[in-house]
């Protein structure tokens, strides 16, 4: 499966942004999906994930209540809605697909190219 992330940009603190991850090559419904991010000079970190069906989602503590992952398997797309953005959310955001694993610990096999989100204070 090929993944294409989009939707990043420059926003101000408190703004909202929605990232999209479009899949091609195989049905998105075959995969659990996740979003991860990497800030400048830092290691990549987990943001959140969603099950194949979309019935279950899991988030890292720093984004709980602000970020929401959803998916539209008919459109082969997964989304990351980010509200109340903070400067510390600045990072390159990656979507990833996993065929196996449990919620919150999926084993990601495929990665998108990343989309940059910059939050100014």
PDB file of N, CA and C in Angstrom, residues 49-110:
ATOM      1  N   UNK A  49      -3.707   6.220  16.975  1.00  0.00           N
ATOM      2  CA  UNK A  49      -3.963   5.145  16.022  1.00  0.00           C
ATOM      3  C   UNK A  49      -5.446   4.809  16.016  1.00  0.00           C
ATOM      4  N   UNK A  50      -5.842   4.127  14.971  1.00  0.00           N
ATOM      5  CA  UNK A  50      -7.248   3.752  14.811  1.00  0.00           C
ATOM      6  C   UNK A  50      -7.299   2.359  14.217  1.00  0.00           C
ATOM      7  N   UNK A  51      -8.270   1.592  14.688  1.00  0.00           N
ATOM      8  CA  UNK A  51      -8.406   0.215  14.230  1.00  0.00           C
ATOM      9  C   UNK A  51      -8.925   0.160  12.794  1.00  0.00           C
ATOM     10  N   UNK A  52      -8.854  -1.013  12.220  1.00  0.00           N
ATOM     11  CA  UNK A  52      -9.300  -1.189  10.827  1.00  0.00           C
ATOM     12  C   UNK A  52     -10.722  -0.686  10.608  1.00  0.00           C
ATOM     13  N   UNK A  53     -11.573  -1.030  11.559  1.00  0.00           N
ATOM     14  CA  UNK A  53     -12.992  -0.679  11.416  1.00  0.00           C
ATOM     15  C   UNK A  53     -13.270   0.778  11.745  1.00  0.00           C
ATOM     16  N   UNK A  54     -12.352   1.385  12.480  1.00  0.00           N
ATOM     17  CA  UNK A  54     -12.592   2.742  12.955  1.00  0.00           C
ATOM     18  C   UNK A  54     -13.320   2.805  14.281  1.00  0.00           C
ATOM     19  N   UNK A  55     -13.608   1.652  14.856  1.00  0.00           N
ATOM     20  CA  UNK A  55     -14.371   1.622  16.104  1.00  0.00           C
ATOM     21  C   UNK A  55     -13.531   1.965  17.330  1.00  0.00           C
ATOM     22  N   UNK A  56     -12.230   1.806  17.205  1.00  0.00           N
ATOM     23  CA  UNK A  56     -11.367   2.057  18.357  1.00  0.00           C
ATOM     24  C   UNK A  56     -10.226   2.990  17.963  1.00  0.00           C
ATOM     25  N   UNK A  57      -9.919   3.913  18.857  1.00  0.00           N
ATOM     26  CA  UNK A  57      -8.809   4.837  18.636  1.00  0.00           C
ATOM     27  C   UNK A  57      -8.041   4.995  19.943  1.00  0.00           C
ATOM     28  N   UNK A  58      -6.796   5.343  19.804  1.00  0.00           N
ATOM     29  CA  UNK A  58      -5.913   5.465  20.962  1.00  0.00           C
ATOM     30  C   UNK A  58      -4.981   6.636  20.721  1.00  0.00           C
ATOM     31  N   UNK A  59      -4.741   7.434  21.782  1.00  0.00           N
ATOM     32  CA  UNK A  59      -3.942   8.639  21.624  1.00  0.00           C
ATOM     33  C   UNK A  59      -2.880   8.733  22.704  1.00  0.00           C
ATOM     34  N   UNK A  60      -1.809   9.376  22.361  1.00  0.00           N
ATOM     35  CA  UNK A  60      -0.841   9.693  23.382  1.00  0.00           C
ATOM     36  C   UNK A  60      -1.408  10.796  24.268  1.00  0.00           C
ATOM     37  N   UNK A  61      -0.962  10.841  25.513  1.00  0.00           N
ATOM     38  CA  UNK A  61      -1.571  11.742  26.486  1.00  0.00           C
ATOM     39  C   UNK A  61      -1.527  13.208  26.060  1.00  0.00           C
ATOM     40  N   UNK A  62      -0.468  13.614  25.403  1.00  0.00           N
ATOM     41  CA  UNK A  62      -0.297  15.038  25.092  1.00  0.00           C
ATOM     42  C   UNK A  62      -1.308  15.566  24.078  1.00  0.00           C
ATOM     43  N   UNK A  63      -1.995  14.681  23.371  1.00  0.00           N
ATOM     44  CA  UNK A  63      -2.960  15.136  22.367  1.00  0.00           C
ATOM     45  C   UNK A  63      -4.385  14.729  22.701  1.00  0.00           C
ATOM     46  N   UNK A  64      -4.580  13.976  23.758  1.00  0.00           N
ATOM     47  CA  UNK A  64      -5.935  13.542  24.129  1.00  0.00           C
ATOM     48  C   UNK A  64      -6.822  14.744  24.357  1.00  0.00           C
ATOM     49  N   UNK A  65      -8.014  14.672  23.783  1.00  0.00           N
ATOM     50  CA  UNK A  65      -8.962  15.763  23.917  1.00  0.00           C
ATOM     51  C   UNK A  65      -8.774  16.866  22.893  1.00  0.00           C
ATOM     52  N   UNK A  66      -7.654  16.845  22.184  1.00  0.00           N
ATOM     53  CA  UNK A  66      -7.402  17.870  21.163  1.00  0.00           C
ATOM     54  C   UNK A  66      -7.368  17.275  19.755  1.00  0.00           C
ATOM     55  N   UNK A  67      -6.845  16.073  19.636  1.00  0.00           N
ATOM     56  CA  UNK A  67      -6.702  15.429  18.325  1.00  0.00           C
ATOM     57  C   UNK A  67      -7.710  14.295  18.196  1.00  0.00           C
ATOM     58  N   UNK A  68      -8.201  14.109  16.989  1.00  0.00           N
ATOM     59  CA  UNK A  68      -9.125  13.010  16.701  1.00  0.00           C
ATOM     60  C   UNK A  68      -8.744  12.348  15.394  1.00  0.00           C
ATOM     61  N   UNK A  69      -8.612  11.041  15.448  1.00  0.00           N
ATOM     62  CA  UNK A  69      -8.347  10.267  14.244  1.00  0.00           C
ATOM     63  C   UNK A  69      -9.662   9.656  13.765  1.00  0.00           C
ATOM     64  N   UNK A  70      -9.871   9.729  12.481  1.00  0.00           N
ATOM     65  CA  UNK A  70     -11.036   9.089  11.876  1.00  0.00           C
ATOM     66  C   UNK A  70     -10.616   8.493  10.536  1.00  0.00           C
ATOM     67  N   UNK A  71     -11.470   7.698  10.001  1.00  0.00           N
ATOM     68  CA  UNK A  71     -11.160   7.085   8.719  1.00  0.00           C
ATOM     69  C   UNK A  71     -12.419   6.900   7.904  1.00  0.00           C
ATOM     70  N   UNK A  72     -12.243   6.943   6.598  1.00  0.00           N
ATOM     71  CA  UNK A  72     -13.318   6.670   5.665  1.00  0.00           C
ATOM     72  C   UNK A  72     -12.779   5.594   4.732  1.00  0.00           C
ATOM     73  N   UNK A  73     -13.091   4.364   5.039  1.00  0.00           N
ATOM     74  CA  UNK A  73     -12.543   3.257   4.257  1.00  0.00           C
ATOM     75  C   UNK A  73     -13.055   3.274   2.818  1.00  0.00           C
ATOM     76  N   UNK A  74     -14.241   3.803   2.616  1.00  0.00           N
ATOM     77  CA  UNK A  74     -14.772   3.889   1.258  1.00  0.00           C
ATOM     78  C   UNK A  74     -13.950   4.850   0.402  1.00  0.00           C
ATOM     79  N   UNK A  75     -13.355   5.854   1.056  1.00  0.00           N
ATOM     80  CA  UNK A  75     -12.512   6.824   0.350  1.00  0.00           C
ATOM     81  C   UNK A  75     -11.034   6.496   0.482  1.00  0.00           C
ATOM     82  N   UNK A  76     -10.751   5.389   1.177  1.00  0.00           N
ATOM     83  CA  UNK A  76      -9.353   4.996   1.368  1.00  0.00           C
ATOM     84  C   UNK A  76      -8.524   6.102   2.004  1.00  0.00           C
ATOM     85  N   UNK A  77      -9.112   6.772   2.978  1.00  0.00           N
ATOM     86  CA  UNK A  77      -8.456   7.915   3.590  1.00  0.00           C
ATOM     87  C   UNK A  77      -8.619   7.889   5.104  1.00  0.00           C
ATOM     88  N   UNK A  78      -7.567   8.258   5.783  1.00  0.00           N
ATOM     89  CA  UNK A  78      -7.606   8.429   7.228  1.00  0.00           C
ATOM     90  C   UNK A  78      -7.274   9.884   7.527  1.00  0.00           C
ATOM     91  N   UNK A  79      -7.861  10.397   8.602  1.00  0.00           N
ATOM     92  CA  UNK A  79      -7.718  11.805   8.923  1.00  0.00           C
ATOM     93  C   UNK A  79      -7.170  11.988  10.340  1.00  0.00           C
ATOM     94  N   UNK A  80      -6.538  13.121  10.533  1.00  0.00           N
ATOM     95  CA  UNK A  80      -6.127  13.547  11.867  1.00  0.00           C
ATOM     96  C   UNK A  80      -6.613  14.974  12.045  1.00  0.00           C
ATOM     97  N   UNK A  81      -7.634  15.120  12.852  1.00  0.00           N
ATOM     98  CA  UNK A  81      -8.158  16.439  13.160  1.00  0.00           C
ATOM     99  C   UNK A  81      -7.428  16.955  14.392  1.00  0.00           C
ATOM    100  N   UNK A  82      -6.815  18.119  14.262  1.00  0.00           N
ATOM    101  CA  UNK A  82      -6.032  18.698  15.346  1.00  0.00           C
ATOM    102  C   UNK A  82      -6.640  20.028  15.742  1.00  0.00           C
ATOM    103  N   UNK A  83      -7.096  20.099  16.971  1.00  0.00           N
ATOM    104  CA  UNK A  83      -7.665  21.334  17.510  1.00  0.00           C
ATOM    105  C   UNK A  83      -6.750  21.904  18.594  1.00  0.00           C
ATOM    106  N   UNK A  84      -6.944  23.166  18.890  1.00  0.00           N
ATOM    107  CA  UNK A  84      -6.185  23.822  19.957  1.00  0.00           C
ATOM    108  C   UNK A  84      -4.690  23.564  19.815  1.00  0.00           C
ATOM    109  N   UNK A  85      -4.193  23.790  18.642  1.00  0.00           N
ATOM    110  CA  UNK A  85      -2.794  23.488  18.378  1.00  0.00           C
ATOM    111  C   UNK A  85      -1.865  24.349  19.222  1.00  0.00           C
ATOM    112  N   UNK A  86      -0.762  23.744  19.601  1.00  0.00           N
ATOM    113  CA  UNK A  86       0.252  24.395  20.426  1.00  0.00           C
ATOM    114  C   UNK A  86       1.581  24.416  19.673  1.00  0.00           C
ATOM    115  N   UNK A  87       2.450  25.338  20.005  1.00  0.00           N
ATOM    116  CA  UNK A  87       3.763  25.354  19.341  1.00  0.00           C
ATOM    117  C   UNK A  87       4.500  24.023  19.460  1.00  0.00           C
ATOM    118  N   UNK A  88       4.301  23.320  20.557  1.00  0.00           N
ATOM    119  CA  UNK A  88       4.976  22.036  20.733  1.00  0.00           C
ATOM    120  C   UNK A  88       4.410  20.936  19.848  1.00  0.00           C
ATOM    121  N   UNK A  89       3.336  21.221  19.128  1.00  0.00           N
ATOM    122  CA  UNK A  89       2.817  20.262  18.147  1.00  0.00           C
ATOM    123  C   UNK A  89       3.549  20.380  16.810  1.00  0.00           C
ATOM    124  N   UNK A  90       4.421  21.357  16.696  1.00  0.00           N
ATOM    125  CA  UNK A  90       5.177  21.527  15.464  1.00  0.00           C
ATOM    126  C   UNK A  90       6.021  20.292  15.182  1.00  0.00           C
ATOM    127  N   UNK A  91       5.825  19.725  14.005  1.00  0.00           N
ATOM    128  CA  UNK A  91       6.526  18.487  13.647  1.00  0.00           C
ATOM    129  C   UNK A  91       6.165  18.106  12.221  1.00  0.00           C
ATOM    130  N   UNK A  92       6.888  17.154  11.705  1.00  0.00           N
ATOM    131  CA  UNK A  92       6.465  16.466  10.488  1.00  0.00           C
ATOM    132  C   UNK A  92       5.585  15.311  10.924  1.00  0.00           C
ATOM    133  N   UNK A  93       4.408  15.248  10.363  1.00  0.00           N
ATOM    134  CA  UNK A  93       3.440  14.223  10.735  1.00  0.00           C
ATOM    135  C   UNK A  93       3.407  13.146   9.653  1.00  0.00           C
ATOM    136  N   UNK A  94       3.488  11.919  10.119  1.00  0.00           N
ATOM    137  CA  UNK A  94       3.494  10.768   9.230  1.00  0.00           C
ATOM    138  C   UNK A  94       2.280   9.885   9.501  1.00  0.00           C
ATOM    139  N   UNK A  95       1.691   9.380   8.450  1.00  0.00           N
ATOM    140  CA  UNK A  95       0.700   8.327   8.617  1.00  0.00           C
ATOM    141  C   UNK A  95       1.384   6.995   8.322  1.00  0.00           C
ATOM    142  N   UNK A  96       0.865   5.967   8.943  1.00  0.00           N
ATOM    143  CA  UNK A  96       1.469   4.651   8.791  1.00  0.00           C
ATOM    144  C   UNK A  96       0.394   3.584   8.853  1.00  0.00           C
ATOM    145  N   UNK A  97       0.653   2.480   8.189  1.00  0.00           N
ATOM    146  CA  UNK A  97      -0.306   1.381   8.115  1.00  0.00           C
ATOM    147  C   UNK A  97       0.280   0.124   8.739  1.00  0.00           C
ATOM    148  N   UNK A  98      -0.572  -0.585   9.462  1.00  0.00           N
ATOM    149  CA  UNK A  98      -0.149  -1.802  10.139  1.00  0.00           C
ATOM    150  C   UNK A  98      -1.126  -2.930   9.842  1.00  0.00           C
ATOM    151  N   UNK A  99      -0.570  -4.101   9.564  1.00  0.00           N
ATOM    152  CA  UNK A  99      -1.421  -5.249   9.341  1.00  0.00           C
ATOM    153  C   UNK A  99      -1.678  -6.030  10.605  1.00  0.00           C
ATOM    154  N   UNK A 100      -0.808  -5.825  11.601  1.00  0.00           N
ATOM    155  CA  UNK A 100      -0.920  -6.586  12.838  1.00  0.00           C
ATOM    156  C   UNK A 100      -0.675  -5.678  14.039  1.00  0.00           C
ATOM    157  N   UNK A 101      -0.927  -6.260  15.213  1.00  0.00           N
ATOM    158  CA  UNK A 101      -0.669  -5.532  16.438  1.00  0.00           C
ATOM    159  C   UNK A 101      -1.952  -5.246  17.194  1.00  0.00           C
ATOM    160  N   UNK A 102      -1.800  -4.747  18.403  1.00  0.00           N
ATOM    161  CA  UNK A 102      -2.946  -4.370  19.218  1.00  0.00           C
ATOM    162  C   UNK A 102      -3.019  -2.858  19.271  1.00  0.00           C
ATOM    163  N   UNK A 103      -4.192  -2.341  19.584  1.00  0.00           N
ATOM    164  CA  UNK A 103      -4.416  -0.900  19.600  1.00  0.00           C
ATOM    165  C   UNK A 103      -3.366  -0.221  20.466  1.00  0.00           C
ATOM    166  N   UNK A 104      -2.749   0.780  19.892  1.00  0.00           N
ATOM    167  CA  UNK A 104      -1.699   1.502  20.606  1.00  0.00           C
ATOM    168  C   UNK A 104      -0.320   0.921  20.395  1.00  0.00           C
ATOM    169  N   UNK A 105      -0.257  -0.281  19.870  1.00  0.00           N
ATOM    170  CA  UNK A 105       1.032  -0.937  19.633  1.00  0.00           C
ATOM    171  C   UNK A 105       1.044  -1.634  18.289  1.00  0.00           C
ATOM    172  N   UNK A 106       0.502  -0.954  17.302  1.00  0.00           N
ATOM    173  CA  UNK A 106       0.498  -1.557  15.983  1.00  0.00           C
ATOM    174  C   UNK A 106       1.917  -1.658  15.437  1.00  0.00           C
ATOM    175  N   UNK A 107       2.122  -2.634  14.606  1.00  0.00           N
ATOM    176  CA  UNK A 107       3.419  -2.854  13.966  1.00  0.00           C
ATOM    177  C   UNK A 107       3.350  -2.273  12.563  1.00  0.00           C
ATOM    178  N   UNK A 108       3.837  -1.042  12.450  1.00  0.00           N
ATOM    179  CA  UNK A 108       3.689  -0.300  11.202  1.00  0.00           C
ATOM    180  C   UNK A 108       4.644  -0.816  10.139  1.00  0.00           C
ATOM    181  N   UNK A 109       4.074  -1.084   8.978  1.00  0.00           N
ATOM    182  CA  UNK A 109       4.848  -1.635   7.872  1.00  0.00           C
ATOM    183  C   UNK A 109       5.032  -0.627   6.746  1.00  0.00           C
ATOM    184  N   UNK A 110       4.090   0.268   6.599  1.00  0.00           N
ATOM    185  CA  UNK A 110       4.091   1.208   5.484  1.00  0.00           C
ATOM    186  C   UNK A 110       3.961   2.624   6.023  1.00  0.00           C
TER     187      UNK A 110
END
